[in-house]
C-alpha cells in the first residue's frame, strides 16, 4: 500500500510545525511548499536530519514548485500573512485573498483529488475562496479554527477548576472571529457540567456566571492575546496541532467529531456559507455534520457570528 502524501502550502511558522508533527506521527510523506526560495528546503532538511533521533522514517521534501504536490491525499494551507498587534483577522483579507487565489489554482491543477484544510486567515473567507477557485466538492475543502478555539476554551476551564486538560470537553461554534460561540451549556469535566462545578466551587451562582463569562471572553480574544505577546506573528504551535488532529482523522478514517469550518446547507439555520460546526471527519473529508438544538441565547450568538461571516465574505467580492 502506498504511503499517504501530505502537502503543506506555506512554509512559515505554522507550516514548519505542521511538517514536524507529520513526521513525528509518521502520517505520511510530506511536501512543504513556499514561494521563498530555500525556506521550505531548509526546514525540511532540518526536520529530516533528526529522523534518526526522533525515529521517524518518512520522505520530507521542501519545494518552490507546485508540481511536487502531485498525488497529495491532503493539502494544508497556511500561506498568507499573519496578524500584527492591534490588527483583526479581517484586516488580512485583501492581501491573503490574492495569495489564496494563486494557492487554490496550484492545488486545483496539481492535487485535484486532495482534501484541503485551510488555516490562513481570515479563516471563513479563505476557505470560501479556496473552494470557489478549486471547484472541489464542499466536503473536500474545510477550515481549521474550531479545534483550536475549543481547545483554548477547554484549557481555561481546566486551569480554573484545577483539573487535567485531558478531562475537559468544550466546543466553540460559528466563525473564527470575535463573535465565535463558546458553548457553555455543553462544557463538561468527564460529562459533569462545568457550570455545576463552578457553582460548587464558589457557592454562588452569580460569581460562577461571572467566572464563566470571563473564560468565554478570553477564549474569543485568545488569538489576539498571543499576538500581543509575540509582537511579530500569531499563534503557531496550537493551530498546527489542531489541523493535524483533523488531517489524522481524515487520513486514518477515524471519523472523529471535530469542530470544523464546513459549508452549511440549512444546518443550524445557515445556508450557503462556511461556518464552524461539529463534523465527522473521515476518508471522504466531511462525512456528516452533527446537528443539535441550540437554546435561544446560543442561537442568537450563532446568528450574530454568522452575520459577521457573511459580511466578511461579502467584502471579498
Ligand atoms: O487557527 C487558525 N486558523 C489560525 C490561522 C491561527 C493562527 C494564525 N492563522 C493564520 O495562518 C495567520 O493569520 C496566517 O494567515 C496563516 C499563517 O500563519 P504563520 O504564522 O504560519 O505565518 P508566516 O510564518 O508568515 O507564514 C506564512 C508563509 C510564509 O512563509 C510566506 O512566504 C508564505 O506563507 N507565502 C506563500 N506561500 C505560498 N504561496 C504564496 N503565494 C505565498 N505567499 C506567502
mmCIF file of C-alpha atoms in Angstrom, residues 165-304:
data_model
loop_
_atom_site.group_PDB
_atom_site.id
_atom_site.type_symbol
_atom_site.label_atom_id
_atom_site.label_comp_id
_atom_site.label_asym_id
_atom_site.label_seq_id
_atom_site.Cartn_x
_atom_site.Cartn_y
_atom_site.Cartn_z
ATOM 1 C CA UNK A 165 -6.983 19.373 30.445
ATOM 2 C CA UNK A 166 -7.427 15.763 29.341
ATOM 3 C CA UNK A 167 -10.753 15.515 31.147
ATOM 4 C CA UNK A 168 -12.366 18.714 29.886
ATOM 5 C CA UNK A 169 -14.619 18.735 26.842
ATOM 6 C CA UNK A 170 -15.618 22.061 25.387
ATOM 7 C CA UNK A 171 -16.632 23.304 21.978
ATOM 8 C CA UNK A 172 -17.000 26.536 20.080
ATOM 9 C CA UNK A 173 -19.195 27.072 17.041
ATOM 10 C CA UNK A 174 -19.506 29.838 14.488
ATOM 11 C CA UNK A 175 -16.955 31.934 12.663
ATOM 12 C CA UNK A 176 -13.278 32.299 13.612
ATOM 13 C CA UNK A 177 -13.710 35.837 14.868
ATOM 14 C CA UNK A 178 -14.504 37.772 17.991
ATOM 15 C CA UNK A 179 -18.136 36.637 17.763
ATOM 16 C CA UNK A 180 -17.362 32.904 17.936
ATOM 17 C CA UNK A 181 -19.748 30.889 20.108
ATOM 18 C CA UNK A 182 -18.208 29.002 23.046
ATOM 19 C CA UNK A 183 -20.914 26.544 24.144
ATOM 20 C CA UNK A 184 -21.137 26.921 27.901
ATOM 21 C CA UNK A 185 -24.033 24.507 28.357
ATOM 22 C CA UNK A 186 -22.117 21.596 26.837
ATOM 23 C CA UNK A 187 -18.759 22.236 28.528
ATOM 24 C CA UNK A 188 -18.030 19.370 30.894
ATOM 25 C CA UNK A 189 -15.478 17.593 33.040
ATOM 26 C CA UNK A 190 -15.926 13.943 32.118
ATOM 27 C CA UNK A 191 -19.585 14.676 31.427
ATOM 28 C CA UNK A 192 -20.235 16.763 34.551
ATOM 29 C CA UNK A 193 -21.417 20.242 33.532
ATOM 30 C CA UNK A 194 -18.741 22.873 34.128
ATOM 31 C CA UNK A 195 -21.342 25.365 35.384
ATOM 32 C CA UNK A 196 -22.341 22.938 38.131
ATOM 33 C CA UNK A 197 -18.705 22.612 39.204
ATOM 34 C CA UNK A 198 -18.187 26.374 39.168
ATOM 35 C CA UNK A 199 -21.301 26.870 41.292
ATOM 36 C CA UNK A 200 -19.961 24.310 43.769
ATOM 37 C CA UNK A 201 -16.565 25.991 43.819
ATOM 38 C CA UNK A 202 -17.876 29.475 44.515
ATOM 39 C CA UNK A 203 -21.115 28.500 46.245
ATOM 40 C CA UNK A 204 -22.575 31.472 44.389
ATOM 41 C CA UNK A 205 -24.450 31.313 41.083
ATOM 42 C CA UNK A 206 -23.724 34.891 40.107
ATOM 43 C CA UNK A 207 -19.989 34.506 40.755
ATOM 44 C CA UNK A 208 -19.913 31.232 38.782
ATOM 45 C CA UNK A 209 -21.570 33.003 35.854
ATOM 46 C CA UNK A 210 -19.105 35.850 36.054
ATOM 47 C CA UNK A 211 -16.133 33.464 36.036
ATOM 48 C CA UNK A 212 -17.555 31.619 33.025
ATOM 49 C CA UNK A 213 -18.170 34.882 31.196
ATOM 50 C CA UNK A 214 -14.540 35.843 31.728
ATOM 51 C CA UNK A 215 -13.416 32.496 30.250
ATOM 52 C CA UNK A 216 -15.711 32.966 27.252
ATOM 53 C CA UNK A 217 -14.273 36.430 26.711
ATOM 54 C CA UNK A 218 -10.707 35.177 26.995
ATOM 55 C CA UNK A 219 -11.465 32.382 24.503
ATOM 56 C CA UNK A 220 -12.814 34.890 21.995
ATOM 57 C CA UNK A 221 -9.726 37.041 22.346
ATOM 58 C CA UNK A 222 -7.208 34.216 22.769
ATOM 59 C CA UNK A 223 -5.621 34.601 19.330
ATOM 60 C CA UNK A 224 -5.109 38.313 19.947
ATOM 61 C CA UNK A 225 -3.644 37.612 23.393
ATOM 62 C CA UNK A 226 -0.879 35.537 21.783
ATOM 63 C CA UNK A 227 -0.332 38.118 19.014
ATOM 64 C CA UNK A 228 0.076 40.880 21.607
ATOM 65 C CA UNK A 229 2.700 38.831 23.458
ATOM 66 C CA UNK A 230 4.644 37.654 20.405
ATOM 67 C CA UNK A 231 4.556 41.033 18.663
ATOM 68 C CA UNK A 232 5.874 39.527 15.422
ATOM 69 C CA UNK A 233 3.275 36.983 14.348
ATOM 70 C CA UNK A 234 0.456 34.867 15.654
ATOM 71 C CA UNK A 235 -0.016 31.519 17.367
ATOM 72 C CA UNK A 236 1.647 28.688 15.503
ATOM 73 C CA UNK A 237 2.090 25.593 17.661
ATOM 74 C CA UNK A 238 -1.596 25.349 18.529
ATOM 75 C CA UNK A 239 -3.071 25.928 15.044
ATOM 76 C CA UNK A 240 -0.644 23.344 13.663
ATOM 77 C CA UNK A 241 -1.586 20.690 16.235
ATOM 78 C CA UNK A 242 -5.265 21.409 15.666
ATOM 79 C CA UNK A 243 -5.033 20.955 11.901
ATOM 80 C CA UNK A 244 -3.034 17.765 12.406
ATOM 81 C CA UNK A 245 -5.882 16.310 14.501
ATOM 82 C CA UNK A 246 -8.212 16.968 11.567
ATOM 83 C CA UNK A 247 -5.759 15.606 8.991
ATOM 84 C CA UNK A 248 -5.137 12.477 11.051
ATOM 85 C CA UNK A 249 -8.866 11.785 11.365
ATOM 86 C CA UNK A 250 -9.165 12.020 7.585
ATOM 87 C CA UNK A 251 -6.013 10.055 6.714
ATOM 88 C CA UNK A 252 -6.852 7.242 9.144
ATOM 89 C CA UNK A 253 -10.621 7.438 8.572
ATOM 90 C CA UNK A 254 -11.093 7.853 12.313
ATOM 91 C CA UNK A 255 -14.448 9.615 11.981
ATOM 92 C CA UNK A 256 -13.653 11.941 14.845
ATOM 93 C CA UNK A 257 -16.218 14.596 15.656
ATOM 94 C CA UNK A 258 -14.284 17.838 15.413
ATOM 95 C CA UNK A 259 -15.468 21.423 15.221
ATOM 96 C CA UNK A 260 -14.753 22.236 11.586
ATOM 97 C CA UNK A 261 -15.351 25.164 9.297
ATOM 98 C CA UNK A 262 -17.848 23.471 6.942
ATOM 99 C CA UNK A 263 -20.187 24.562 4.174
ATOM 100 C CA UNK A 264 -23.710 24.607 5.601
ATOM 101 C CA UNK A 265 -26.875 23.850 3.665
ATOM 102 C CA UNK A 266 -29.585 24.514 6.207
ATOM 103 C CA UNK A 267 -27.818 23.161 9.302
ATOM 104 C CA UNK A 268 -28.159 25.456 12.334
ATOM 105 C CA UNK A 269 -30.349 27.693 10.180
ATOM 106 C CA UNK A 270 -27.474 28.633 7.862
ATOM 107 C CA UNK A 271 -27.407 28.132 4.091
ATOM 108 C CA UNK A 272 -24.637 28.720 1.595
ATOM 109 C CA UNK A 273 -21.866 29.780 3.979
ATOM 110 C CA UNK A 274 -18.824 28.234 5.623
ATOM 111 C CA UNK A 275 -19.207 28.273 9.416
ATOM 112 C CA UNK A 276 -17.741 26.265 12.292
ATOM 113 C CA UNK A 277 -19.855 23.279 13.390
ATOM 114 C CA UNK A 278 -19.142 19.764 14.668
ATOM 115 C CA UNK A 279 -18.411 17.437 11.772
ATOM 116 C CA UNK A 280 -17.486 13.787 11.314
ATOM 117 C CA UNK A 281 -14.107 13.767 9.545
ATOM 118 C CA UNK A 282 -13.182 10.613 7.660
ATOM 119 C CA UNK A 283 -11.545 9.482 4.433
ATOM 120 C CA UNK A 284 -14.050 11.451 2.351
ATOM 121 C CA UNK A 285 -13.491 14.683 4.259
ATOM 122 C CA UNK A 286 -16.652 15.965 5.913
ATOM 123 C CA UNK A 287 -18.804 12.838 6.092
ATOM 124 C CA UNK A 288 -21.617 14.414 8.064
ATOM 125 C CA UNK A 289 -22.444 17.415 10.173
ATOM 126 C CA UNK A 290 -23.687 16.800 13.694
ATOM 127 C CA UNK A 291 -26.729 18.899 14.430
ATOM 128 C CA UNK A 292 -28.303 19.538 17.792
ATOM 129 C CA UNK A 293 -30.651 22.058 19.314
ATOM 130 C CA UNK A 294 -29.315 25.421 20.389
ATOM 131 C CA UNK A 295 -31.253 27.340 23.004
ATOM 132 C CA UNK A 296 -32.433 30.870 22.207
ATOM 133 C CA UNK A 297 -29.340 32.552 23.633
ATOM 134 C CA UNK A 298 -26.947 30.211 21.802
ATOM 135 C CA UNK A 299 -28.850 30.602 18.542
ATOM 136 C CA UNK A 300 -28.731 34.396 18.895
ATOM 137 C CA UNK A 301 -24.932 34.234 19.359
ATOM 138 C CA UNK A 302 -24.659 31.890 16.386
ATOM 139 C CA UNK A 303 -26.740 34.250 14.243
ATOM 140 C CA UNK A 304 -24.502 37.160 15.212
#
